Short mmCIF file of N, CA and C in Angstrom, two decimals:
data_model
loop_
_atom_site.label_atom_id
_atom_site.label_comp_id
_atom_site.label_asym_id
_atom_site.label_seq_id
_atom_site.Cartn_x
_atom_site.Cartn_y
_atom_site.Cartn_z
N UNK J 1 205.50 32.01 58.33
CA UNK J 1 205.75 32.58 57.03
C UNK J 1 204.43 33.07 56.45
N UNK J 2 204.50 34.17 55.86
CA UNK J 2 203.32 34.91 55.68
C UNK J 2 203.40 34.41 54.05
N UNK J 3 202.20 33.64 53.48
CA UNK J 3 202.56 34.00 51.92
C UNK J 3 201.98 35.54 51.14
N UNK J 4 202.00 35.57 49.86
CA UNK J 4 202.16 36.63 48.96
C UNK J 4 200.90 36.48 48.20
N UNK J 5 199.92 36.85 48.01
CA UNK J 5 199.10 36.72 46.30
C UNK J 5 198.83 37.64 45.73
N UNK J 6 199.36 37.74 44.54
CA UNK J 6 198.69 38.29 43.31
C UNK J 6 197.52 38.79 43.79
N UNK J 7 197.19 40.73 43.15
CA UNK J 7 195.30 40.87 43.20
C UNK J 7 195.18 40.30 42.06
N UNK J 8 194.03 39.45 41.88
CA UNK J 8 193.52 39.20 40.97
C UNK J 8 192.33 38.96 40.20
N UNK J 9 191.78 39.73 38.85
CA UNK J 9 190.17 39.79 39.23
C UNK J 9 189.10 39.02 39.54
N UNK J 10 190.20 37.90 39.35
CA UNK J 10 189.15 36.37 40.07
C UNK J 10 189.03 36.46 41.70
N UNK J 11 190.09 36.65 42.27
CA UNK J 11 190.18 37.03 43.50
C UNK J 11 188.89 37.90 44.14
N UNK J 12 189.23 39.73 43.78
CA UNK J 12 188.49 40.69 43.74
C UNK J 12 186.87 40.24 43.50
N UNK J 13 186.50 39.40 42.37
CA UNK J 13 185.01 38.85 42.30
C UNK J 13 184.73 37.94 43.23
N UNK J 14 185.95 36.97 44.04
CA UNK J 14 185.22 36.60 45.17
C UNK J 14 184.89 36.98 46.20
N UNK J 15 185.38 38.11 46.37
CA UNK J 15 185.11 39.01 47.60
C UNK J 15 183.92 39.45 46.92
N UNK J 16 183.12 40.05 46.58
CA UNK J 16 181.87 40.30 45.69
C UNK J 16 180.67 39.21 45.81
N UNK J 17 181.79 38.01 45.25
CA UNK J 17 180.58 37.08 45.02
C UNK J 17 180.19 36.43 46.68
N UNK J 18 180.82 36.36 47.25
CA UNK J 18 180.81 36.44 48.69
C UNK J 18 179.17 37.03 49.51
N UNK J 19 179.15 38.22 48.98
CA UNK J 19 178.26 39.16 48.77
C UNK J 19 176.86 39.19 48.10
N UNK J 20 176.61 38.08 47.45
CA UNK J 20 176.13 37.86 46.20
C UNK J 20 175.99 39.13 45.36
N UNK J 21 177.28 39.77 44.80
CA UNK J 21 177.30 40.19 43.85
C UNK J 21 178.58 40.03 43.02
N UNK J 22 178.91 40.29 42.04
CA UNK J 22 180.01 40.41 41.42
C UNK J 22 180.32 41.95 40.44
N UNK J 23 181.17 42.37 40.99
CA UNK J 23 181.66 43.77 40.51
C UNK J 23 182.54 43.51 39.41
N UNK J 24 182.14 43.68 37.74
CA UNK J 24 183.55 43.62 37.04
C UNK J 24 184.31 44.64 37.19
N UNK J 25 185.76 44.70 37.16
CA UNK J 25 186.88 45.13 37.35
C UNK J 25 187.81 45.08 35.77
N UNK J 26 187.48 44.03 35.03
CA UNK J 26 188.05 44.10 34.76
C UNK J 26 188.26 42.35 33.52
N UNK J 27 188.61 42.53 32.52
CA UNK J 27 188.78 41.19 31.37
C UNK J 27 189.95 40.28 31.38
N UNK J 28 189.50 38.63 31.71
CA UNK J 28 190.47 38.04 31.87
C UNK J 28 190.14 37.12 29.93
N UNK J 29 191.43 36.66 29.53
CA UNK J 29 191.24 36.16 28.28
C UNK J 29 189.70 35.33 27.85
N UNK J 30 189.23 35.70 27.29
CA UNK J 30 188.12 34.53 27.22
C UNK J 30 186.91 34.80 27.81
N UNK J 31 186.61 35.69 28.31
CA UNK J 31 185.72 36.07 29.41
C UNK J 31 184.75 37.34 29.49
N UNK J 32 185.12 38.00 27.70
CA UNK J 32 185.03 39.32 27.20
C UNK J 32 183.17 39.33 27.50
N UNK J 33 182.87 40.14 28.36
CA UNK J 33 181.50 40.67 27.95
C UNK J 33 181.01 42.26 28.42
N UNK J 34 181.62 42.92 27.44
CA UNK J 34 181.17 44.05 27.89
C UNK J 34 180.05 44.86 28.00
N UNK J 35 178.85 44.09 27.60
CA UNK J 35 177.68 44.37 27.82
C UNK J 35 176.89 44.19 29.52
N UNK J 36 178.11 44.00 30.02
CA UNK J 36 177.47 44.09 31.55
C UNK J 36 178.77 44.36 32.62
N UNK J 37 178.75 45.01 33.76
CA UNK J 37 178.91 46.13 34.52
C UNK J 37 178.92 44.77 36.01
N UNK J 38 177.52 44.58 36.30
CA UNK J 38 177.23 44.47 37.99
C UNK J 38 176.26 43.01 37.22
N UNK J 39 176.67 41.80 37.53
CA UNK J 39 175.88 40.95 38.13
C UNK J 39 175.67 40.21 39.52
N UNK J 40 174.00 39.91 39.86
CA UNK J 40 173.84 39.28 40.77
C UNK J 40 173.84 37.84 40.48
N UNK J 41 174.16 36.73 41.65
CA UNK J 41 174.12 35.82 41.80
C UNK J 41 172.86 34.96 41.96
N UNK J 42 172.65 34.28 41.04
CA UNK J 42 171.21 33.87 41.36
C UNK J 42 171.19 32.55 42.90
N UNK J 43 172.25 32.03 43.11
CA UNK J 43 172.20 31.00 44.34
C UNK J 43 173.66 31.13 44.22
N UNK J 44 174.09 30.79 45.74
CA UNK J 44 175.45 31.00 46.13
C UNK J 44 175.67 29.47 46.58
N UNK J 45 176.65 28.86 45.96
CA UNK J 45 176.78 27.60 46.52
C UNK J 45 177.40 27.59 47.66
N UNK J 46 177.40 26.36 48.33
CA UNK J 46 177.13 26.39 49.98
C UNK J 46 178.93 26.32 50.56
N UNK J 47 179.91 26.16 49.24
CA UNK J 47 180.96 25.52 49.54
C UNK J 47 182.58 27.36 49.63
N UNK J 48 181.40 28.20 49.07
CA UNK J 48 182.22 29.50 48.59
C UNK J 48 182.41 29.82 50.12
N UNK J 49 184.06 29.91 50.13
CA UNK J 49 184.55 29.98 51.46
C UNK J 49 184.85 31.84 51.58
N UNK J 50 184.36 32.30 52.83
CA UNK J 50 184.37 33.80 53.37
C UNK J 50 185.99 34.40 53.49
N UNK J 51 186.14 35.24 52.65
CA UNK J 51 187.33 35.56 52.51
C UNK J 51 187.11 36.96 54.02
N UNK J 52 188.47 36.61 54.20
CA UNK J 52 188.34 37.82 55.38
C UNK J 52 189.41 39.19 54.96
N UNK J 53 189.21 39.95 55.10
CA UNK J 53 190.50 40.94 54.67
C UNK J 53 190.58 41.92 55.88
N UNK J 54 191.80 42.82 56.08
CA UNK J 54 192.15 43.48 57.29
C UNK J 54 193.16 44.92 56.67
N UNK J 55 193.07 45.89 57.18
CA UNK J 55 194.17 46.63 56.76
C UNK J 55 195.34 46.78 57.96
N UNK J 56 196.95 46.40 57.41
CA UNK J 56 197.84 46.13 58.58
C UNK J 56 198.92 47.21 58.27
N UNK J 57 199.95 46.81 59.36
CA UNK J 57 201.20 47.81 58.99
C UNK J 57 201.74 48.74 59.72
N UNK J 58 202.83 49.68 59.45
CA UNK J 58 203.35 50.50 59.90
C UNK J 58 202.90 51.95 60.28
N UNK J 59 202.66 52.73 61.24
CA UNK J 59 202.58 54.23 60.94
C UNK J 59 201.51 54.67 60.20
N UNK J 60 200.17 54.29 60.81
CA UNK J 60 198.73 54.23 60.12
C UNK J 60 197.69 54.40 60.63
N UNK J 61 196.59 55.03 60.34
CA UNK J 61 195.47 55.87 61.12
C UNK J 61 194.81 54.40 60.97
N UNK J 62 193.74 54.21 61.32
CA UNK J 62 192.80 52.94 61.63
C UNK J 62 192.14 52.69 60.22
N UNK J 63 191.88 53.70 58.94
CA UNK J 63 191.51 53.60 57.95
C UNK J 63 192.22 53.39 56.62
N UNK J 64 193.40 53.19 56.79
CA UNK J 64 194.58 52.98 56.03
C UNK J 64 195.53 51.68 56.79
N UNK J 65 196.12 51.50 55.32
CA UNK J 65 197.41 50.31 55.58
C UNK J 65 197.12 49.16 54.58
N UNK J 66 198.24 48.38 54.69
CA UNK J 66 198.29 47.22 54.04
C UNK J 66 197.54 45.87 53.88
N UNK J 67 196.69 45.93 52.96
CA UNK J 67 195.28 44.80 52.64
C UNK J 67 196.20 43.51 52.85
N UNK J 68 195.35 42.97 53.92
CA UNK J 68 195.83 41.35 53.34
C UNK J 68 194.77 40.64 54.13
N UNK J 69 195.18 39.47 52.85
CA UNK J 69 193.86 38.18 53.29
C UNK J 69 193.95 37.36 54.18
N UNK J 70 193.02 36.80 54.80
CA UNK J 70 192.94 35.61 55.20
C UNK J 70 192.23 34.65 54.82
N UNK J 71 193.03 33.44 54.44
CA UNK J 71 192.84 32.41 53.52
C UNK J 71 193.77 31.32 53.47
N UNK J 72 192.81 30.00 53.86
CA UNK J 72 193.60 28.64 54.06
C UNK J 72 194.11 28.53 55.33
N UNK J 73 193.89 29.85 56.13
CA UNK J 73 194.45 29.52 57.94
C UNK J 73 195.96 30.15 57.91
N UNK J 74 196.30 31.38 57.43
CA UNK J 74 196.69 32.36 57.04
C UNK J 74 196.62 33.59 56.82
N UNK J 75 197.43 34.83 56.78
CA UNK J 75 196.96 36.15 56.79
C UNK J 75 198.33 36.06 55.46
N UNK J 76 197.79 36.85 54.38
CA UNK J 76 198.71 37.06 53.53
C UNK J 76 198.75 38.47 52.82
N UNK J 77 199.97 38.96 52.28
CA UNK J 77 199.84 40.35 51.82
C UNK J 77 199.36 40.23 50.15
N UNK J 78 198.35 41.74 49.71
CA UNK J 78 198.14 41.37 48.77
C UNK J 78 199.20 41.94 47.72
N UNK J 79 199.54 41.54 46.68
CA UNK J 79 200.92 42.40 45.89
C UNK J 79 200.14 43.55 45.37
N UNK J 80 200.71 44.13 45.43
CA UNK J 80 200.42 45.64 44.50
C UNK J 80 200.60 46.04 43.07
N UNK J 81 201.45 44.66 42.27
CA UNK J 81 201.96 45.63 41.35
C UNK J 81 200.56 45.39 40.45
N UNK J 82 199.38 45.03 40.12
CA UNK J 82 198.45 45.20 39.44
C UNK J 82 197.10 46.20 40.25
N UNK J 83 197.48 46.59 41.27
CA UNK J 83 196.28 46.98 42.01
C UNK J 83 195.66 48.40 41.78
N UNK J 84 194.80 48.59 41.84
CA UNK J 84 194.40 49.88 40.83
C UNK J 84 193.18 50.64 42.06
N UNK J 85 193.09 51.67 41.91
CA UNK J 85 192.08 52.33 42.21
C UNK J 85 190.78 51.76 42.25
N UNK J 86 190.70 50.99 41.09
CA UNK J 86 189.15 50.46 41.23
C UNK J 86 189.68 49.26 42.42
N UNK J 87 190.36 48.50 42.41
CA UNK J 87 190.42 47.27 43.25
C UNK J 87 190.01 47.66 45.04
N UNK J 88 191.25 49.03 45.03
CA UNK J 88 191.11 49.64 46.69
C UNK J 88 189.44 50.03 46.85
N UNK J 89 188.63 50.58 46.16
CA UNK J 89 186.97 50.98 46.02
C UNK J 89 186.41 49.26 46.38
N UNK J 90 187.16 48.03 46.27
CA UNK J 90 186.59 47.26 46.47
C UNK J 90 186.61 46.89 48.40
N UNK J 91 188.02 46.47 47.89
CA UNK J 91 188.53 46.35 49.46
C UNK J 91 187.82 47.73 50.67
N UNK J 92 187.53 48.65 49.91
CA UNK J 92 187.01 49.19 50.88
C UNK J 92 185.38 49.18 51.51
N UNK J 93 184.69 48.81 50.65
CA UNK J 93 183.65 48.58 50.73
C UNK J 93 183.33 47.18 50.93
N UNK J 94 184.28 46.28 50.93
CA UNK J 94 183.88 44.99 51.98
C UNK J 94 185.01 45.50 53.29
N UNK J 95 185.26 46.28 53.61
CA UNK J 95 186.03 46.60 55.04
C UNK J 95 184.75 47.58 55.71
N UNK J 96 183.55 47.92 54.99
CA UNK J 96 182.75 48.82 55.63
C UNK J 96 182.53 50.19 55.40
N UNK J 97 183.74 50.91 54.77
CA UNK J 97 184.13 52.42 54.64
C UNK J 97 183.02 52.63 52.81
N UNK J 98 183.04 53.53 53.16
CA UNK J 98 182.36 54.40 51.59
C UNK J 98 183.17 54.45 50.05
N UNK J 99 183.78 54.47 50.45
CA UNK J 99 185.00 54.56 49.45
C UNK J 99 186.60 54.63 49.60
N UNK J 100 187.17 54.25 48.45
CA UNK J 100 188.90 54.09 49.15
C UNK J 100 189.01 55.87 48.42
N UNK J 101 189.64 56.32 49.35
CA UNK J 101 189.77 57.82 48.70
C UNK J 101 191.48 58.01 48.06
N UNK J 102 192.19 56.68 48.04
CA UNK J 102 193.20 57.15 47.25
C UNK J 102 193.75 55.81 47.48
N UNK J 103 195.33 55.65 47.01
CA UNK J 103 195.75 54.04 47.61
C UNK J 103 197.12 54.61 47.02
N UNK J 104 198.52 53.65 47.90
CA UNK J 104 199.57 53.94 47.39
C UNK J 104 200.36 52.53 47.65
N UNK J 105 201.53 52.42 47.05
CA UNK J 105 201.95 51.18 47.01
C UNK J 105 202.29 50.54 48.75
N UNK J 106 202.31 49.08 48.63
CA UNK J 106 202.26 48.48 50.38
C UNK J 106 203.39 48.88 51.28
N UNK J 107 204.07 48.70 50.15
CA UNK J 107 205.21 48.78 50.87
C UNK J 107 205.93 50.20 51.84
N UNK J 108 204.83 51.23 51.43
CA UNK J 108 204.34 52.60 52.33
C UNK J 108 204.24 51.64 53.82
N UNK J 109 203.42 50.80 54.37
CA UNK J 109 203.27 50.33 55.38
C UNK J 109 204.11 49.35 55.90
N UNK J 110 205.13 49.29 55.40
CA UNK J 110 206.60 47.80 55.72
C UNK J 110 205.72 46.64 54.87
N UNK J 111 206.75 45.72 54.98
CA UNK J 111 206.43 44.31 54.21
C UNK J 111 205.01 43.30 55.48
N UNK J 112 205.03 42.25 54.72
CA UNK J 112 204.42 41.55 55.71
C UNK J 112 205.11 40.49 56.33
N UNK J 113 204.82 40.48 56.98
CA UNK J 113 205.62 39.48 58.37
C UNK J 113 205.84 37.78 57.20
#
């Protein structure tokens, strides 16, 4: 059974912070600071586990398809209904590529297993 998660910008910043950086995306309640854009991480604790991501699916050139994680010893799909243009610019640039040059809902590529 494949599970499901939510994108979420906590999510999205761990793929970042991963990186030692963190890309805001975006304001979760409580958390308002719009005086900053891009922070770095000053020390990465030793316990922040490597998120892996893959693009999968149906009827798809090698640079396209359906994001999903791996996490907890699992491959899971990510949901779409919050996922935005800025999120795919993320996923694409921890997959290696320059930029996501467009994104459309997953279910373009079938469900996940």
């Amino acid at each position: 059974m494949l599970a499901l998660w939510s994108v979420s910008f906590v999510l999205l910043s761990v793929w970042r912070f991963s990186q030692a950086q963190y890309v805001h995306l975006g304001y979760l309640p409580g958390f308002e600071d719009p005086a900053q854009e891009l922070y770095t991480a000053p020390v990465l604790p030793k316990d922040v586990p490597k998120i892996q991501l893959r693009l999968a699916g149906e009827k798809r050139k090698h640079n396209e398809g359906r994001v999903e994680v791996f996490y907890e010893g699992e491959w899971g799909t990510v949901c779409d209904d919050d996922f935005t243009i800025h999120a795919a610019q993320v996923v694409c640039r921890e997959l290696g590529y320059v930029e996501a040059v467009s994104w459309s809902p997953s279910s373009k590529y079938g469900k996940g297993e």
